[in-house]
């Protein structure tokens, strides 16, 4: 699990939605019943009986991300966060459900539309070496996406220099001929961000964007992310184990458990008044170093995998301290409990 920056009590929150950013801004990304199931390992009995068990990495997610929104996606390891990010960027195909980007059905893209989508929706890699070839200079790595998407060569130099300036890496001329190993971790992560921005996207997915960085340089990269999404009006999905990171960067937070979104609301509200027992548990597990208070173990029974085989009912029921009879038979729907705040728990529907 990634290290944590500070306790929720000490970090400056991402603040309320920005002025001039109406909650009714146009949707950029929409998903309906989004699903990604993988074949799971079979026991001998299942093999003999011809059963084909599946692992439900993402299991029926409805989602709307609006223009300029900064949304965080949190949950334990294995809850399906990265899979959602990859589905939204069309880096993996769904096994069910529908997806649209800027109103266009992502199942029906011809080659030109696919190229345009690749320009407008980008991934910020967690590990710089997944994005940068160690043998390529920074200049070549940054020009590569322009080349791949058919941007005229005459524009490359200016676009690369602009993206390096955008991420505040100083004079671009000093970096263009360097190799990745000649840069610090913080500089590398900014180059990764510059590479995602060089195509001037509208939507960024940042999967654990600072988890590989030294604590001392994390705040700088997070400040930059926050500044960029405001300055460029980007729609961002920041994936993290770390609620404090999400609180710092995102106006809205989604909480995921075993392939489902179980809570969705304004970050400040989700953190100060969580509506789902799973969110409460995640918040209680955040360490509070400055008061020398140890991190609580996740205050749930058992582990994530304990619920993997559950059929019907609430997926948290074996771990939830509040579970009651109905939780075993009915899956709770995601319902609005306050304006813009939704939770999937029977405690709100009884
Ligand atoms: N290609 C794959 N084949 C089979 N199972 C997969 C594949 N990719 C992911 N999974 C499984 O899907 C589930 C969700 O994985 P995912 O990587 O989305 O979780 P995550 O929330 O991003 O976890 P982490 O916080 O550890 O990155 C996990 O049980 C994982 O083992
Ligand atoms: S529906 Fe029941 S088991 Fe699930 S989170 Fe709510 S109280 Fe707990
Ligand atoms: Mg992940």
mmCIF file of C-alpha atoms and ligand atoms in Angstrom:
data_model
loop_
_atom_site.group_PDB
_atom_site.id
_atom_site.type_symbol
_atom_site.label_atom_id
_atom_site.label_comp_id
_atom_site.label_asym_id
_atom_site.label_seq_id
_atom_site.Cartn_x
_atom_site.Cartn_y
_atom_site.Cartn_z
ATOM 1 C CA UNK A 1 0.000 0.000 0.000
ATOM 2 C CA UNK A 2 1.323 3.466 -0.786
ATOM 3 C CA UNK A 3 2.701 5.565 2.026
ATOM 4 C CA UNK A 4 0.555 8.394 3.278
ATOM 5 C CA UNK A 5 1.366 12.091 3.074
ATOM 6 C CA UNK A 6 -0.255 13.391 6.224
ATOM 7 C CA UNK A 7 -3.370 12.908 8.250
ATOM 8 C CA UNK A 8 -6.703 14.194 6.939
ATOM 9 C CA UNK A 9 -6.596 16.787 9.677
ATOM 10 C CA UNK A 10 -3.415 18.495 8.494
ATOM 11 C CA UNK A 11 -3.596 18.679 4.716
ATOM 12 C CA UNK A 12 -5.199 21.506 2.849
ATOM 13 C CA UNK A 13 -8.293 19.995 1.286
ATOM 14 C CA UNK A 14 -8.945 20.213 -2.451
ATOM 15 C CA UNK A 15 -11.667 22.688 -1.579
ATOM 16 C CA UNK A 16 -15.223 22.871 -2.755
ATOM 17 C CA UNK A 17 -15.942 22.738 -6.487
ATOM 18 C CA UNK A 18 -14.367 25.714 -8.214
ATOM 19 C CA UNK A 19 -16.267 28.900 -8.847
ATOM 20 C CA UNK A 20 -17.658 28.890 -12.362
ATOM 21 C CA UNK A 21 -17.627 25.099 -12.426
ATOM 22 C CA UNK A 22 -21.301 24.168 -12.536
ATOM 23 C CA UNK A 23 -22.240 20.732 -11.281
ATOM 24 C CA UNK A 24 -24.133 20.431 -14.557
ATOM 25 C CA UNK A 25 -21.052 20.788 -16.806
ATOM 26 C CA UNK A 26 -21.113 18.553 -19.888
ATOM 27 C CA UNK A 27 -20.303 14.884 -19.303
ATOM 28 C CA UNK A 28 -16.904 13.823 -20.679
ATOM 29 C CA UNK A 29 -16.942 10.171 -19.633
ATOM 30 C CA UNK A 30 -20.089 8.082 -19.129
ATOM 31 C CA UNK A 31 -20.370 4.414 -18.233
ATOM 32 C CA UNK A 32 -23.468 2.278 -17.837
ATOM 33 C CA UNK A 33 -23.286 -1.153 -16.215
ATOM 34 C CA UNK A 34 -19.554 -1.320 -16.959
ATOM 35 C CA UNK A 35 -18.150 -4.790 -16.425
ATOM 36 C CA UNK A 36 -14.800 -6.533 -16.638
ATOM 37 C CA UNK A 37 -14.836 -10.202 -15.697
ATOM 38 C CA UNK A 38 -11.775 -12.424 -15.949
ATOM 39 C CA UNK A 39 -11.767 -16.224 -15.996
ATOM 40 C CA UNK A 40 -10.838 -17.371 -12.469
ATOM 41 C CA UNK A 41 -8.904 -20.475 -11.447
ATOM 42 C CA UNK A 42 -11.064 -23.641 -11.215
ATOM 43 C CA UNK A 43 -11.085 -26.260 -8.508
ATOM 44 C CA UNK A 44 -11.062 -29.916 -9.595
ATOM 45 C CA UNK A 45 -14.785 -30.164 -8.720
ATOM 46 C CA UNK A 46 -15.592 -27.084 -10.823
ATOM 47 C CA UNK A 47 -13.584 -28.447 -13.729
ATOM 48 C CA UNK A 48 -15.368 -31.803 -13.506
ATOM 49 C CA UNK A 49 -18.757 -30.101 -13.404
ATOM 50 C CA UNK A 50 -17.877 -27.830 -16.340
ATOM 51 C CA UNK A 51 -18.165 -24.650 -14.230
ATOM 52 C CA UNK A 52 -16.323 -21.540 -15.412
ATOM 53 C CA UNK A 53 -15.920 -19.247 -12.382
ATOM 54 C CA UNK A 54 -15.187 -15.598 -13.069
ATOM 55 C CA UNK A 55 -13.337 -12.899 -11.174
ATOM 56 C CA UNK A 56 -15.529 -9.802 -11.183
ATOM 57 C CA UNK A 57 -12.852 -7.070 -11.291
ATOM 58 C CA UNK A 58 -15.467 -4.473 -12.280
ATOM 59 C CA UNK A 59 -19.050 -5.542 -11.833
ATOM 60 C CA UNK A 60 -21.687 -3.154 -13.090
ATOM 61 C CA UNK A 61 -20.483 0.418 -12.596
ATOM 62 C CA UNK A 62 -22.502 3.464 -13.665
ATOM 63 C CA UNK A 63 -20.386 6.600 -13.812
ATOM 64 C CA UNK A 64 -20.424 10.158 -15.136
ATOM 65 C CA UNK A 65 -17.346 12.403 -15.074
ATOM 66 C CA UNK A 66 -18.082 15.986 -16.088
ATOM 67 C CA UNK A 67 -15.899 18.508 -17.853
ATOM 68 C CA UNK A 68 -13.302 19.983 -15.481
ATOM 69 C CA UNK A 69 -14.118 17.626 -12.600
ATOM 70 C CA UNK A 70 -11.315 16.166 -10.484
ATOM 71 C CA UNK A 71 -12.445 12.814 -9.187
ATOM 72 C CA UNK A 72 -10.627 10.442 -6.849
ATOM 73 C CA UNK A 73 -11.077 6.664 -6.892
ATOM 74 C CA UNK A 74 -10.091 4.874 -3.684
ATOM 75 C CA UNK A 75 -10.348 1.367 -2.288
ATOM 76 C CA UNK A 76 -8.240 -1.510 -1.021
ATOM 77 C CA UNK A 77 -5.799 -3.333 -3.246
ATOM 78 C CA UNK A 78 -7.719 -5.538 -5.685
ATOM 79 C CA UNK A 79 -10.974 -3.551 -5.519
ATOM 80 C CA UNK A 80 -10.848 -2.834 -9.278
ATOM 81 C CA UNK A 81 -9.510 0.747 -9.445
ATOM 82 C CA UNK A 82 -6.855 0.205 -12.112
ATOM 83 C CA UNK A 83 -9.248 -1.913 -14.165
ATOM 84 C CA UNK A 84 -11.780 0.954 -14.224
ATOM 85 C CA UNK A 85 -9.044 3.392 -15.293
ATOM 86 C CA UNK A 86 -7.939 1.068 -18.103
ATOM 87 C CA UNK A 87 -11.537 0.538 -19.250
ATOM 88 C CA UNK A 88 -12.234 4.287 -19.395
ATOM 89 C CA UNK A 89 -9.118 4.769 -21.543
ATOM 90 C CA UNK A 90 -10.004 1.814 -23.758
ATOM 91 C CA UNK A 91 -6.744 0.087 -22.847
ATOM 92 C CA UNK A 92 -8.794 -3.019 -22.116
ATOM 93 C CA UNK A 93 -12.177 -4.033 -23.500
ATOM 94 C CA UNK A 94 -15.206 -4.396 -21.198
ATOM 95 C CA UNK A 95 -16.973 -7.740 -20.943
ATOM 96 C CA UNK A 96 -20.284 -5.920 -20.492
ATOM 97 C CA UNK A 97 -21.910 -2.499 -20.283
ATOM 98 C CA UNK A 98 -21.435 0.643 -22.337
ATOM 99 C CA UNK A 99 -18.974 3.517 -22.422
ATOM 100 C CA UNK A 100 -19.098 6.946 -24.035
ATOM 101 C CA UNK A 101 -16.513 9.704 -24.342
ATOM 102 C CA UNK A 102 -17.727 13.223 -25.158
ATOM 103 C CA UNK A 103 -21.053 11.671 -26.126
ATOM 104 C CA UNK A 104 -19.571 9.139 -28.540
ATOM 105 C CA UNK A 105 -20.088 5.410 -28.038
ATOM 106 C CA UNK A 106 -16.597 3.955 -27.588
ATOM 107 C CA UNK A 107 -17.648 0.673 -29.199
ATOM 108 C CA UNK A 108 -18.123 2.365 -32.556
ATOM 109 C CA UNK A 109 -14.896 4.237 -33.254
ATOM 110 C CA UNK A 110 -13.451 4.153 -36.747
ATOM 111 C CA UNK A 111 -9.683 4.640 -37.134
ATOM 112 C CA UNK A 112 -9.849 8.448 -37.244
ATOM 113 C CA UNK A 113 -12.150 8.615 -34.209
ATOM 114 C CA UNK A 114 -9.887 6.206 -32.316
ATOM 115 C CA UNK A 115 -6.861 8.424 -33.017
ATOM 116 C CA UNK A 116 -8.767 11.459 -31.794
ATOM 117 C CA UNK A 117 -9.801 9.575 -28.641
ATOM 118 C CA UNK A 118 -6.153 8.593 -27.999
ATOM 119 C CA UNK A 119 -5.210 12.288 -28.175
ATOM 120 C CA UNK A 120 -7.943 13.411 -25.824
ATOM 121 C CA UNK A 121 -7.734 10.731 -23.115
ATOM 122 C CA UNK A 122 -4.367 9.966 -21.525
ATOM 123 C CA UNK A 123 -2.836 7.873 -18.753
ATOM 124 C CA UNK A 124 -0.247 9.222 -16.301
ATOM 125 C CA UNK A 125 1.885 6.212 -15.443
ATOM 126 C CA UNK A 126 2.793 5.307 -11.870
ATOM 127 C CA UNK A 127 6.238 4.057 -12.883
ATOM 128 C CA UNK A 128 8.147 6.507 -15.131
ATOM 129 C CA UNK A 129 9.860 3.578 -16.858
ATOM 130 C CA UNK A 130 6.491 2.293 -18.098
ATOM 131 C CA UNK A 131 6.143 5.579 -19.990
ATOM 132 C CA UNK A 132 9.745 6.371 -20.911
ATOM 133 C CA UNK A 133 12.126 4.196 -22.871
ATOM 134 C CA UNK A 134 15.417 4.307 -20.879
ATOM 135 C CA UNK A 135 17.378 4.492 -24.137
ATOM 136 C CA UNK A 136 15.422 7.452 -25.566
ATOM 137 C CA UNK A 137 16.274 11.068 -24.796
ATOM 138 C CA UNK A 138 13.530 13.050 -23.054
ATOM 139 C CA UNK A 139 13.003 15.002 -26.287
ATOM 140 C CA UNK A 140 12.408 11.805 -28.268
ATOM 141 C CA UNK A 141 10.107 10.293 -25.623
ATOM 142 C CA UNK A 142 7.965 13.413 -25.586
ATOM 143 C CA UNK A 143 7.769 13.634 -29.373
ATOM 144 C CA UNK A 144 6.750 9.969 -29.714
ATOM 145 C CA UNK A 145 3.009 10.434 -28.952
ATOM 146 C CA UNK A 146 2.902 13.283 -31.491
ATOM 147 C CA UNK A 147 4.465 11.038 -34.088
ATOM 148 C CA UNK A 148 2.124 8.140 -33.276
ATOM 149 C CA UNK A 149 -0.990 10.270 -33.624
ATOM 150 C CA UNK A 150 0.021 11.999 -36.848
ATOM 151 C CA UNK A 151 0.730 15.516 -35.522
ATOM 152 C CA UNK A 152 2.733 17.442 -38.175
ATOM 153 C CA UNK A 153 6.496 17.214 -37.530
ATOM 154 C CA UNK A 154 6.850 20.987 -37.836
ATOM 155 C CA UNK A 155 4.838 21.308 -34.605
ATOM 156 C CA UNK A 156 6.784 18.781 -32.532
ATOM 157 C CA UNK A 157 9.549 20.985 -31.177
ATOM 158 C CA UNK A 158 7.200 23.717 -29.985
ATOM 159 C CA UNK A 159 4.685 21.245 -28.494
ATOM 160 C CA UNK A 160 7.404 19.348 -26.583
ATOM 161 C CA UNK A 161 8.913 22.565 -25.214
ATOM 162 C CA UNK A 162 5.464 23.843 -24.204
ATOM 163 C CA UNK A 163 4.599 20.646 -22.324
ATOM 164 C CA UNK A 164 7.918 20.766 -20.414
ATOM 165 C CA UNK A 165 7.247 24.380 -19.457
ATOM 166 C CA UNK A 166 3.677 23.459 -18.424
ATOM 167 C CA UNK A 167 5.008 21.003 -15.835
ATOM 168 C CA UNK A 168 7.489 23.608 -14.561
ATOM 169 C CA UNK A 169 10.683 21.831 -15.550
ATOM 170 C CA UNK A 170 12.563 25.048 -16.267
ATOM 171 C CA UNK A 171 14.386 25.653 -19.535
ATOM 172 C CA UNK A 172 13.352 22.765 -21.863
ATOM 173 C CA UNK A 173 16.652 23.026 -23.784
ATOM 174 C CA UNK A 174 18.504 21.703 -20.704
ATOM 175 C CA UNK A 175 16.472 18.468 -20.665
ATOM 176 C CA UNK A 176 15.784 17.489 -24.244
ATOM 177 C CA UNK A 177 19.041 15.586 -24.809
ATOM 178 C CA UNK A 178 19.144 13.899 -21.396
ATOM 179 C CA UNK A 179 18.325 10.262 -20.736
ATOM 180 C CA UNK A 180 15.805 9.247 -18.024
ATOM 181 C CA UNK A 181 18.503 7.939 -15.641
ATOM 182 C CA UNK A 182 20.068 11.423 -15.607
ATOM 183 C CA UNK A 183 16.943 12.913 -13.942
ATOM 184 C CA UNK A 184 15.725 12.844 -10.339
ATOM 185 C CA UNK A 185 12.528 10.950 -9.393
ATOM 186 C CA UNK A 186 10.539 14.179 -9.114
ATOM 187 C CA UNK A 187 11.808 15.435 -12.490
ATOM 188 C CA UNK A 188 10.990 12.079 -14.077
ATOM 189 C CA UNK A 189 7.411 12.142 -12.808
ATOM 190 C CA UNK A 190 7.017 15.651 -14.249
ATOM 191 C CA UNK A 191 8.336 14.375 -17.592
ATOM 192 C CA UNK A 192 5.746 11.578 -17.448
ATOM 193 C CA UNK A 193 3.073 14.219 -16.872
ATOM 194 C CA UNK A 194 4.479 16.313 -19.744
ATOM 195 C CA UNK A 195 4.288 13.255 -22.007
ATOM 196 C CA UNK A 196 0.616 12.804 -21.111
ATOM 197 C CA UNK A 197 -0.046 16.521 -21.757
ATOM 198 C CA UNK A 198 1.834 16.872 -25.024
ATOM 199 C CA UNK A 199 -1.263 15.751 -26.947
ATOM 200 C CA UNK A 200 -3.355 18.431 -25.193
ATOM 201 C CA UNK A 201 -5.851 15.916 -23.721
ATOM 202 C CA UNK A 202 -9.176 16.745 -22.051
ATOM 203 C CA UNK A 203 -9.177 13.704 -19.732
ATOM 204 C CA UNK A 204 -6.339 12.292 -17.612
ATOM 205 C CA UNK A 205 -6.288 9.102 -15.565
ATOM 206 C CA UNK A 206 -3.491 9.220 -12.970
ATOM 207 C CA UNK A 207 -3.023 5.769 -11.392
ATOM 208 C CA UNK A 208 -1.156 6.113 -8.079
ATOM 209 C CA UNK A 209 0.694 9.126 -9.546
ATOM 210 C CA UNK A 210 3.096 9.726 -6.650
ATOM 211 C CA UNK A 211 3.312 6.361 -4.915
ATOM 212 C CA UNK A 212 6.820 5.677 -6.247
ATOM 213 C CA UNK A 213 8.158 9.094 -5.258
ATOM 214 C CA UNK A 214 10.093 10.091 -2.204
ATOM 215 C CA UNK A 215 7.823 11.783 0.347
ATOM 216 C CA UNK A 216 9.862 15.002 0.019
ATOM 217 C CA UNK A 217 8.901 15.486 -3.651
ATOM 218 C CA UNK A 218 5.306 14.237 -3.535
ATOM 219 C CA UNK A 219 3.764 17.523 -2.453
ATOM 220 C CA UNK A 220 5.380 19.339 -5.405
ATOM 221 C CA UNK A 221 3.949 16.870 -7.941
ATOM 222 C CA UNK A 222 0.512 16.935 -6.267
ATOM 223 C CA UNK A 223 0.471 20.737 -6.279
ATOM 224 C CA UNK A 224 1.319 20.618 -9.952
ATOM 225 C CA UNK A 225 -1.514 18.169 -10.701
ATOM 226 C CA UNK A 226 -3.951 20.408 -8.869
ATOM 227 C CA UNK A 227 -2.733 23.513 -10.649
ATOM 228 C CA UNK A 228 -2.827 21.861 -14.082
ATOM 229 C CA UNK A 229 -6.360 20.620 -13.854
ATOM 230 C CA UNK A 230 -7.478 24.100 -12.862
ATOM 231 C CA UNK A 231 -5.384 25.945 -15.448
ATOM 232 C CA UNK A 232 -6.105 23.569 -18.343
ATOM 233 C CA UNK A 233 -9.678 22.681 -17.246
ATOM 234 C CA UNK A 234 -8.781 18.993 -17.413
ATOM 235 C CA UNK A 235 -11.092 16.266 -16.242
ATOM 236 C CA UNK A 236 -8.990 14.024 -13.984
ATOM 237 C CA UNK A 237 -9.477 10.635 -12.375
ATOM 238 C CA UNK A 238 -6.861 10.117 -9.646
ATOM 239 C CA UNK A 239 -6.594 6.517 -8.492
ATOM 240 C CA UNK A 240 -5.076 5.921 -5.091
ATOM 241 C CA UNK A 241 -5.041 3.831 -1.939
ATOM 242 C CA UNK A 242 -4.473 7.065 -0.174
ATOM 243 C CA UNK A 243 -7.471 9.087 1.005
ATOM 244 C CA UNK A 244 -5.274 12.011 2.008
ATOM 245 C CA UNK A 245 -3.956 12.337 -1.555
ATOM 246 C CA UNK A 246 -7.482 12.305 -2.906
ATOM 247 C CA UNK A 247 -8.541 14.877 -0.345
ATOM 248 C CA UNK A 248 -5.743 17.150 -1.497
ATOM 249 C CA UNK A 249 -6.319 16.823 -5.251
ATOM 250 C CA UNK A 250 -9.958 15.866 -5.883
ATOM 251 C CA UNK A 251 -13.284 17.640 -5.467
ATOM 252 C CA UNK A 252 -15.267 14.418 -5.713
ATOM 253 C CA UNK A 253 -14.452 10.928 -4.461
ATOM 254 C CA UNK A 254 -15.636 7.474 -5.487
ATOM 255 C CA UNK A 255 -15.057 4.556 -3.132
ATOM 256 C CA UNK A 256 -14.786 1.111 -4.663
ATOM 257 C CA UNK A 257 -15.229 -2.285 -3.067
ATOM 258 C CA UNK A 258 -14.925 -5.596 -4.943
ATOM 259 C CA UNK A 259 -15.788 -4.225 -8.363
ATOM 260 C CA UNK A 260 -18.603 -1.895 -7.240
ATOM 261 C CA UNK A 261 -18.756 1.818 -6.427
ATOM 262 C CA UNK A 262 -20.161 1.894 -2.881
ATOM 263 C CA UNK A 263 -19.956 5.644 -2.206
ATOM 264 C CA UNK A 264 -19.748 8.718 -4.445
ATOM 265 C CA UNK A 265 -19.820 12.288 -3.216
ATOM 266 C CA UNK A 266 -18.037 15.593 -2.644
ATOM 267 C CA UNK A 267 -14.624 14.712 -1.149
ATOM 268 C CA UNK A 268 -15.020 16.911 1.914
ATOM 269 C CA UNK A 269 -18.332 15.230 2.733
ATOM 270 C CA UNK A 270 -17.157 11.692 2.019
ATOM 271 C CA UNK A 271 -14.222 12.214 4.396
ATOM 272 C CA UNK A 272 -15.977 14.082 7.177
ATOM 273 C CA UNK A 273 -19.373 12.352 6.992
ATOM 274 C CA UNK A 274 -18.832 8.976 5.281
ATOM 275 C CA UNK A 275 -22.096 7.215 4.488
ATOM 276 C CA UNK A 276 -20.801 3.694 3.865
ATOM 277 C CA UNK A 277 -19.254 1.455 6.562
ATOM 278 C CA UNK A 278 -16.432 0.593 4.133
ATOM 279 C CA UNK A 279 -15.502 4.271 3.672
ATOM 280 C CA UNK A 280 -15.574 4.741 7.452
ATOM 281 C CA UNK A 281 -13.150 1.834 7.772
ATOM 282 C CA UNK A 282 -10.782 3.288 5.152
ATOM 283 C CA UNK A 283 -10.766 6.643 6.930
ATOM 284 C CA UNK A 284 -10.081 5.070 10.313
ATOM 285 C CA UNK A 285 -7.116 3.245 8.791
ATOM 286 C CA UNK A 286 -5.321 6.513 7.863
ATOM 287 C CA UNK A 287 -2.343 7.058 10.208
ATOM 288 C CA UNK A 288 -2.046 10.226 12.269
ATOM 289 C CA UNK A 289 1.723 10.596 12.699
ATOM 290 C CA UNK A 290 1.815 14.041 14.302
ATOM 291 C CA UNK A 291 -0.224 12.869 17.272
ATOM 292 C CA UNK A 292 1.827 9.679 17.601
ATOM 293 C CA UNK A 293 -1.337 7.683 17.179
ATOM 294 C CA UNK A 294 -0.902 4.316 15.478
ATOM 295 C CA UNK A 295 -2.824 3.482 12.345
ATOM 296 C CA UNK A 296 -5.876 1.333 13.119
ATOM 297 C CA UNK A 297 -6.062 -1.957 11.308
ATOM 298 C CA UNK A 298 -8.877 -1.694 8.777
ATOM 299 C CA UNK A 299 -11.802 -1.933 11.236
ATOM 300 C CA UNK A 300 -13.553 -4.670 9.303
ATOM 301 C CA UNK A 301 -13.528 -8.408 9.828
ATOM 302 C CA UNK A 302 -11.330 -10.486 7.503
ATOM 303 C CA UNK A 303 -9.790 -9.486 4.204
ATOM 304 C CA UNK A 304 -10.981 -8.440 0.765
ATOM 305 C CA UNK A 305 -10.692 -11.952 -0.693
ATOM 306 C CA UNK A 306 -13.044 -13.350 1.980
ATOM 307 C CA UNK A 307 -15.976 -11.908 0.081
ATOM 308 C CA UNK A 308 -14.905 -12.900 -3.412
ATOM 309 C CA UNK A 309 -17.193 -15.930 -3.638
ATOM 310 C CA UNK A 310 -20.302 -14.340 -2.101
ATOM 311 C CA UNK A 311 -23.443 -14.661 -4.188
ATOM 312 C CA UNK A 312 -26.184 -12.041 -3.816
ATOM 313 C CA UNK A 313 -26.602 -9.629 -0.938
ATOM 314 C CA UNK A 314 -24.077 -6.979 0.084
ATOM 315 C CA UNK A 315 -20.458 -7.854 -0.747
ATOM 316 C CA UNK A 316 -19.255 -6.369 2.530
ATOM 317 C CA UNK A 317 -21.605 -8.388 4.736
ATOM 318 C CA UNK A 318 -19.028 -10.881 6.056
ATOM 319 C CA UNK A 319 -16.780 -8.008 7.110
ATOM 320 C CA UNK A 320 -19.288 -5.327 8.097
ATOM 321 C CA UNK A 321 -19.869 -4.638 11.817
ATOM 322 C CA UNK A 322 -23.401 -3.350 11.021
ATOM 323 C CA UNK A 323 -24.635 -6.242 8.855
ATOM 324 C CA UNK A 324 -28.223 -7.420 9.438
ATOM 325 C CA UNK A 325 -30.472 -10.051 7.870
ATOM 326 C CA UNK A 326 -31.401 -8.107 4.731
ATOM 327 C CA UNK A 327 -27.703 -7.624 3.874
ATOM 328 C CA UNK A 328 -27.412 -11.359 3.126
ATOM 329 C CA UNK A 329 -30.208 -11.449 0.574
ATOM 330 C CA UNK A 330 -30.440 -8.068 -1.185
ATOM 331 C CA UNK A 331 -27.659 -6.197 -2.919
ATOM 332 C CA UNK A 332 -27.922 -2.542 -1.841
ATOM 333 C CA UNK A 333 -28.330 -0.096 -4.766
ATOM 334 C CA UNK A 334 -26.338 3.151 -4.976
ATOM 335 C CA UNK A 335 -28.924 5.710 -3.818
ATOM 336 C CA UNK A 336 -28.772 9.460 -3.248
ATOM 337 C CA UNK A 337 -28.640 10.272 0.454
ATOM 338 C CA UNK A 338 -27.940 14.018 0.066
ATOM 339 C CA UNK A 339 -27.514 16.234 -3.001
ATOM 340 C CA UNK A 340 -24.621 14.817 -5.026
ATOM 341 C CA UNK A 341 -23.829 12.175 -2.373
ATOM 342 C CA UNK A 342 -24.700 8.512 -2.988
ATOM 343 C CA UNK A 343 -24.087 5.333 -1.028
ATOM 344 C CA UNK A 344 -24.879 1.635 -1.494
ATOM 345 C CA UNK A 345 -25.858 0.456 1.987
ATOM 346 C CA UNK A 346 -29.151 -0.770 3.447
ATOM 347 C CA UNK A 347 -28.609 1.465 6.490
ATOM 348 C CA UNK A 348 -29.835 4.294 4.229
ATOM 349 C CA UNK A 349 -32.827 2.510 2.771
ATOM 350 C CA UNK A 350 -34.509 1.090 5.851
HETATM 351 N N1 LIG B 1 -5.381 -9.328 -16.571
HETATM 352 C C1 LIG B 1 -5.971 -9.841 -15.493
HETATM 353 N N2 LIG B 1 -6.316 -11.151 -15.449
HETATM 354 C C2 LIG B 1 -6.957 -11.683 -14.370
HETATM 355 N N3 LIG B 1 -7.279 -10.968 -13.260
HETATM 356 C C3 LIG B 1 -6.949 -9.658 -13.253
HETATM 357 C C4 LIG B 1 -6.279 -9.026 -14.347
HETATM 358 N N4 LIG B 1 -6.100 -7.712 -14.031
HETATM 359 C C5 LIG B 1 -6.613 -7.536 -12.799
HETATM 360 N N5 LIG B 1 -7.119 -8.703 -12.335
HETATM 361 C C6 LIG B 1 -7.785 -8.907 -11.038
HETATM 362 O O1 LIG B 1 -8.852 -7.975 -10.952
HETATM 363 C C7 LIG B 1 -8.988 -7.491 -9.614
HETATM 364 C C8 LIG B 1 -8.898 -5.983 -9.621
HETATM 365 O O2 LIG B 1 -7.580 -5.622 -10.020
HETATM 366 P P1 LIG B 1 -7.112 -4.094 -10.105
HETATM 367 O O3 LIG B 1 -5.714 -4.093 -10.592
HETATM 368 O O4 LIG B 1 -8.109 -3.327 -10.886
HETATM 369 O O5 LIG B 1 -7.195 -3.647 -8.577
HETATM 370 P P2 LIG B 1 -6.697 -2.299 -7.878
HETATM 371 O O6 LIG B 1 -7.842 -1.784 -7.079
HETATM 372 O O7 LIG B 1 -6.114 -1.390 -8.902
HETATM 373 O O8 LIG B 1 -5.572 -2.844 -6.913
HETATM 374 P P3 LIG B 1 -4.198 -2.131 -6.442
HETATM 375 O O9 LIG B 1 -4.626 -1.095 -5.455
HETATM 376 O O10 LIG B 1 -3.430 -3.228 -5.824
HETATM 377 O O11 LIG B 1 -3.527 -1.538 -7.655
HETATM 378 C C9 LIG B 1 -7.876 -8.161 -8.817
HETATM 379 O O12 LIG B 1 -8.438 -9.281 -8.151
HETATM 380 C C10 LIG B 1 -6.878 -8.588 -9.865
HETATM 381 O O13 LIG B 1 -6.154 -9.723 -9.438
HETATM 382 S S1 LIG B 2 -25.658 -3.177 3.311
HETATM 383 FE FE1 LIG B 2 -25.394 -4.192 5.292
HETATM 384 S S2 LIG B 2 -23.469 -5.341 5.158
HETATM 385 FE FE2 LIG B 2 -23.532 -3.881 3.466
HETATM 386 S S3 LIG B 2 -22.413 -2.122 4.214
HETATM 387 FE FE3 LIG B 2 -24.587 -1.734 4.652
HETATM 388 S S4 LIG B 2 -24.961 -2.531 6.736
HETATM 389 FE FE4 LIG B 2 -22.970 -3.344 6.041
HETATM 390 MG MG1 LIG B 3 -4.195 -0.574 -9.180
#
